[in-house]
Amino acid sequence: MKLTFAKDVYQFGKTSMDFRKETVIMGILNVTPDSFSDGGKYARIEMALQHAREMIRDGAKIIDVGGESTRPGHTPVSIEEELERIVPIIEALTKDLGCAVSIDTYKSDVAEAAIKAGAHIINDVWGAKRDPEISYIAAKYNVPIILMHNREKAVYEGSFMNEVLKDLTESIDTAKKAGVSNDNIWLDPGVGFAKNTKQNIQVMQGLGEISQLGYPVLLGTSRKSVIGNVLGLPVNERLEGTGATVCYGIEHGSHIMRVHDVKEIVRISKMMDVLTGKSTYEE
C-alpha cells in the first residue's frame, strides 16, 4: 500500500529514513525494572548502550527509550525517577552513536527533557490525551510525535474500528491545534492497549483504514499477548508470531515496526519490501 505523506524522508542525527523505500525498524530499549518482556535487563547505562549498538548493527534505524513500563498493571514512577533513568542514556546514545532516538513517554516534562538531551521523536502511548501539553512540546521543538490509540476502558459502542478511527482523529486534532505540523504526526493502532485479543486482531485487520488517514503508521506487536494467546506460547517464544504480524503490517500500510528482535525483523522486512515493491532487488 503506497500513500503520499506531507513528508517521506526524515533525517535524525546521522540517520536518514525514507518511508517510500523501506520499512523502518525501531528497536526497543527499556531502561525499566518491570517491562513485560525485558524488564531490568538494560537498566545500567553500559548494558543499555551495548544493546543499542547491537540493535543498530542489526539494522535498527530508531532506538525507542522507555523509562516507565506501559504494560497493563505497571507501577507508575515519578517524573524525577523517569528522568534519572532516561536522560543519561539518551545523551550517551546521541553523543556516542549519533542514532535516531525516540522517547517512550506520555508526560510532557519528560518529553521536553528527553528532547533537550538529544531525542528526536516523542512516542506517546496515550495519543496526547493523558497530558495534552505534550503536543505543544512536539510543536515547540518541531519533532515528530507518535499518537497511539488508547483509552481508559476497553468499552466500545457501535463499530469498533469506527471508534478507533474517531479516537485517533481526536488525537490528531489535539496535535494540530497545538501547532504540530502534518509531517510530524505519526500514528500507532495501539495493539495490546485497551483491547482484548479479538479486538487486537481486528485493529490489525483495520490497518488499511488507519493508513488512509494519511500519516505514517507504526506497528508495535513485538512479543505481545495477542500473539501468545493465538499461538499458546510464552513471551520468549513469540518471534515467529511477531514476524507474521510484521509481514501483515507491511502489506497493509505500516511504515515503522517497533520490535525487540531487531536482526530477525530487519531480515523479514527487507524481504517484504522487495516483494511488495517498496524496494528493488538489483543483480
Coordinates of C-alpha atoms in Angstrom, one line a residue:
M1 CA 0.0 0.0 0.0
K2 CA 1.6 3.2 -1.2
L3 CA 0.5 6.6 0.2
T4 CA 1.9 10.1 -0.2
F5 CA 2.6 11.9 3.0
A6 CA 3.4 15.5 3.8
K7 CA 7.0 14.2 4.2
D8 CA 8.5 10.9 3.3
V9 CA 12.2 11.4 4.1
Y10 CA 13.5 12.2 7.6
Q11 CA 17.0 13.0 8.9
F12 CA 17.7 12.4 12.6
G13 CA 21.3 12.8 13.6
K14 CA 23.3 10.5 11.3
T15 CA 20.2 8.5 10.4
S16 CA 18.2 9.0 7.3
M17 CA 14.9 7.2 6.6
D18 CA 12.6 7.1 3.6
F19 CA 9.2 5.6 4.2
R20 CA 8.7 5.3 0.4
K21 CA 11.7 2.9 0.0
E22 CA 12.0 1.0 3.3
T23 CA 10.2 -0.3 6.4
V24 CA 11.9 1.4 9.3
I25 CA 12.8 -0.7 12.3
M26 CA 12.6 0.8 15.8
G27 CA 14.5 -1.1 18.4
I28 CA 13.1 -1.3 21.9
L29 CA 15.3 -0.2 24.8
N30 CA 13.5 -0.4 28.1
V31 CA 15.5 1.0 31.0
T32 CA 12.9 -0.1 33.4
P33 CA 12.8 -2.9 36.0
D34 CA 9.3 -4.1 35.2
S35 CA 8.7 -4.1 31.4
F36 CA 6.8 -7.2 30.4
S37 CA 9.5 -8.8 28.1
D38 CA 12.9 -7.4 29.2
G39 CA 12.4 -5.6 32.4
G40 CA 15.7 -4.9 34.3
K41 CA 18.0 -6.2 31.6
Y42 CA 19.2 -2.8 30.3
A43 CA 18.8 -0.6 33.4
R44 CA 22.5 0.1 33.6
I45 CA 23.8 2.6 31.1
E46 CA 26.7 0.3 29.9
M47 CA 24.3 -2.6 29.2
A48 CA 21.8 -0.2 27.6
L49 CA 24.4 1.2 25.3
Q50 CA 25.7 -2.2 24.4
H51 CA 22.3 -3.4 23.5
A52 CA 21.6 -0.2 21.4
R53 CA 24.8 -0.8 19.5
E54 CA 23.7 -4.4 18.7
M55 CA 20.3 -3.2 17.5
I56 CA 21.9 -0.5 15.3
R57 CA 24.4 -3.0 13.9
D58 CA 21.5 -5.3 13.2
G59 CA 19.6 -2.6 11.2
A60 CA 17.5 -0.6 13.6
K61 CA 17.0 3.0 12.4
I62 CA 15.4 4.3 15.7
I63 CA 16.1 3.4 19.3
D64 CA 13.0 3.8 21.4
V65 CA 14.0 4.6 25.1
G66 CA 11.4 4.0 27.8
G67 CA 11.9 4.8 31.4
E68 CA 8.4 3.7 32.7
S69 CA 6.8 0.4 31.8
T70 CA 3.5 0.8 29.9
R71 CA 2.3 -2.8 30.3
P72 CA -1.1 -3.4 31.9
G73 CA -0.8 -3.1 35.7
H74 CA 2.5 -1.4 35.7
T75 CA 3.7 0.7 38.7
P76 CA 3.8 4.4 37.8
V77 CA 7.1 6.3 38.5
S78 CA 7.7 9.9 39.3
I79 CA 8.9 12.3 36.7
E80 CA 12.2 12.7 38.6
E81 CA 12.8 8.9 38.6
E82 CA 11.9 8.6 34.9
L83 CA 14.3 11.4 34.0
E84 CA 17.1 9.8 36.1
R85 CA 16.6 6.6 34.0
I86 CA 16.4 8.0 30.5
V87 CA 18.4 11.3 30.3
P88 CA 21.9 9.8 30.7
I89 CA 21.1 7.1 28.2
I90 CA 19.7 9.4 25.6
E91 CA 22.7 11.7 26.0
A92 CA 25.0 8.8 25.5
L93 CA 23.1 7.4 22.5
T94 CA 23.1 10.6 20.6
K95 CA 26.7 11.6 21.6
D96 CA 28.4 8.2 21.2
L97 CA 26.3 6.6 18.4
G98 CA 24.6 9.5 16.7
C99 CA 21.5 7.4 16.2
A100 CA 17.8 8.4 15.9
V101 CA 16.2 8.3 19.4
S102 CA 12.6 8.3 20.4
I103 CA 11.3 8.8 23.9
D104 CA 8.5 6.5 25.0
T105 CA 6.6 8.7 27.4
Y106 CA 3.2 10.4 27.8
K107 CA 4.5 13.1 30.1
S108 CA 5.3 16.5 28.6
D109 CA 8.0 17.3 31.2
V110 CA 9.8 14.0 30.4
A111 CA 9.4 14.6 26.7
E112 CA 10.9 18.0 26.8
A113 CA 13.8 16.9 28.9
A114 CA 14.4 14.0 26.6
I115 CA 14.5 16.3 23.5
K116 CA 16.9 18.6 25.3
A117 CA 19.1 15.6 25.9
G118 CA 19.1 14.7 22.2
A119 CA 15.9 12.7 21.5
H120 CA 14.4 13.3 18.1
I121 CA 10.9 11.7 18.3
I122 CA 8.1 11.6 21.0
N123 CA 6.3 8.2 21.3
D124 CA 3.1 8.8 23.3
V125 CA 1.1 5.7 24.3
W126 CA -1.8 8.0 25.3
G127 CA -2.1 9.8 22.0
A128 CA -1.7 13.3 23.6
K129 CA -4.8 12.7 25.8
R130 CA -3.3 11.9 29.2
D131 CA -1.1 15.1 29.1
P132 CA -2.2 17.3 26.1
E133 CA 0.7 19.6 26.8
I134 CA 3.0 17.0 25.1
S135 CA 1.6 18.2 21.8
Y136 CA 2.9 21.7 22.5
I137 CA 6.3 20.2 23.3
A138 CA 6.3 18.5 19.9
A139 CA 5.4 21.7 18.2
K140 CA 7.9 23.8 20.1
Y141 CA 10.8 21.6 19.1
N142 CA 9.4 20.7 15.7
V143 CA 9.8 16.9 16.3
P144 CA 7.5 14.0 15.2
I145 CA 5.0 12.7 17.8
I146 CA 3.6 9.2 17.6
L147 CA 0.0 9.2 18.6
M148 CA -1.1 5.8 19.8
H149 CA -4.6 4.6 20.1
N150 CA -5.5 4.1 23.8
R151 CA -8.4 4.7 26.2
E152 CA -9.1 4.3 29.9
K153 CA -11.5 1.4 29.4
A154 CA -11.9 -1.2 26.7
V155 CA -15.5 -0.3 26.1
Y156 CA -16.6 0.4 22.6
E157 CA -20.1 1.4 21.4
G158 CA -21.1 0.5 17.9
S159 CA -18.4 -0.2 15.3
F160 CA -15.0 -1.0 17.0
M161 CA -12.9 0.3 14.1
N162 CA -15.1 3.4 13.8
E163 CA -14.3 4.1 17.4
V164 CA -10.6 3.6 17.0
L165 CA -10.5 5.9 14.0
K166 CA -12.6 8.5 15.9
D167 CA -10.1 8.3 18.9
L168 CA -7.1 8.7 16.6
T169 CA -8.7 11.6 14.8
E170 CA -9.2 13.3 18.2
S171 CA -5.5 12.8 18.9
I172 CA -4.6 14.3 15.5
D173 CA -6.8 17.3 16.1
T174 CA -5.2 17.9 19.5
A175 CA -1.8 17.8 18.0
K176 CA -2.7 20.1 15.1
K177 CA -4.3 22.6 17.5
A178 CA -1.1 22.7 19.4
G179 CA 0.8 23.6 16.2
V180 CA 2.2 20.2 15.3
S181 CA 2.7 20.1 11.5
N182 CA 1.2 17.3 9.4
D183 CA 4.7 15.9 8.6
N184 CA 5.4 15.5 12.4
I185 CA 2.3 13.3 13.1
W186 CA 2.7 9.6 13.1
L187 CA 0.0 7.0 14.2
D188 CA 0.0 3.8 16.1
P189 CA -3.1 1.5 16.3
G190 CA -2.2 0.6 19.9
V191 CA -2.1 -3.2 19.8
G192 CA -2.2 -4.5 23.3
F193 CA -3.8 -1.4 24.8
A194 CA -7.5 -1.1 25.8
K195 CA -8.3 -4.1 23.6
N196 CA -8.9 -7.8 24.1
T197 CA -7.4 -10.4 21.9
K198 CA -10.2 -10.3 19.3
Q199 CA -10.0 -6.5 19.2
N200 CA -6.2 -6.6 18.8
I201 CA -6.7 -8.8 15.7
Q202 CA -9.4 -6.6 14.4
V203 CA -7.3 -3.4 14.8
M204 CA -4.5 -5.1 12.8
Q205 CA -7.0 -6.1 10.2
G206 CA -8.0 -2.5 10.0
L207 CA -4.5 -1.1 9.4
G208 CA -5.5 -0.1 5.9
E209 CA -8.2 2.1 7.3
I210 CA -5.8 3.7 9.7
S211 CA -3.2 4.3 6.9
Q212 CA -5.9 6.0 4.9
L213 CA -5.9 8.8 7.5
G214 CA -2.8 9.9 5.6
Y215 CA 0.0 9.6 8.2
P216 CA 2.9 7.2 8.7
V217 CA 1.9 4.2 10.8
L218 CA 3.9 2.5 13.5
L219 CA 3.0 -1.1 14.4
G220 CA 4.1 -2.4 17.8
T221 CA 3.2 -6.1 18.2
S222 CA 6.5 -7.5 19.4
R223 CA 6.1 -10.5 21.7
K224 CA 2.6 -9.2 22.8
S225 CA -0.1 -11.2 24.4
V226 CA -2.3 -11.3 21.3
I227 CA 0.5 -13.5 19.7
G228 CA 0.8 -15.6 22.9
N229 CA -2.9 -16.1 23.1
V230 CA -3.3 -17.1 19.4
L231 CA -0.3 -19.4 19.4
G232 CA -0.4 -20.5 23.1
L233 CA 3.2 -19.5 23.6
P234 CA 5.1 -17.7 26.4
V235 CA 6.7 -14.3 25.8
N236 CA 10.1 -15.7 24.8
E237 CA 8.7 -17.9 22.1
R238 CA 6.8 -15.3 20.1
L239 CA 9.3 -14.4 17.4
E240 CA 7.5 -16.2 14.5
G241 CA 4.2 -14.7 15.5
T242 CA 5.8 -11.3 15.6
G243 CA 7.2 -11.9 12.2
A244 CA 3.8 -12.8 10.8
T245 CA 2.3 -9.5 12.2
V246 CA 5.2 -7.5 10.7
C247 CA 4.6 -9.1 7.2
Y248 CA 0.9 -8.3 7.5
G249 CA 1.6 -4.8 8.7
I250 CA 3.9 -4.1 5.8
E251 CA 1.3 -5.4 3.3
H252 CA -1.4 -3.2 4.9
G253 CA 0.3 0.1 5.2
S254 CA 2.6 0.2 8.2
H255 CA 5.9 2.0 7.9
I256 CA 7.7 1.6 11.2
M257 CA 8.0 -1.6 13.2
R258 CA 8.7 -1.4 17.0
V259 CA 10.4 -4.6 18.0
H260 CA 12.7 -6.4 20.4
D261 CA 14.2 -8.9 17.9
V262 CA 15.8 -6.4 15.5
K263 CA 18.1 -8.7 13.5
E264 CA 15.3 -11.1 12.5
I265 CA 12.7 -8.5 11.9
V266 CA 15.1 -6.4 9.7
R267 CA 15.6 -9.5 7.5
I268 CA 11.8 -10.2 7.3
S269 CA 11.1 -6.5 6.5
K270 CA 13.8 -6.3 3.8
M271 CA 12.3 -9.4 2.1
M272 CA 8.8 -8.0 2.3
D273 CA 9.9 -4.6 1.0
V274 CA 11.2 -6.3 -2.2
L275 CA 8.1 -8.5 -2.5
T276 CA 5.7 -5.6 -2.1
G277 CA 7.7 -3.3 -4.5
K278 CA 8.7 -0.8 -1.9
S279 CA 12.4 -1.5 -2.7
T280 CA 14.0 -3.3 -5.6
Y281 CA 16.5 -6.2 -5.9
E282 CA 19.5 -5.4 -8.0
E283 CA 21.6 -8.2 -9.6

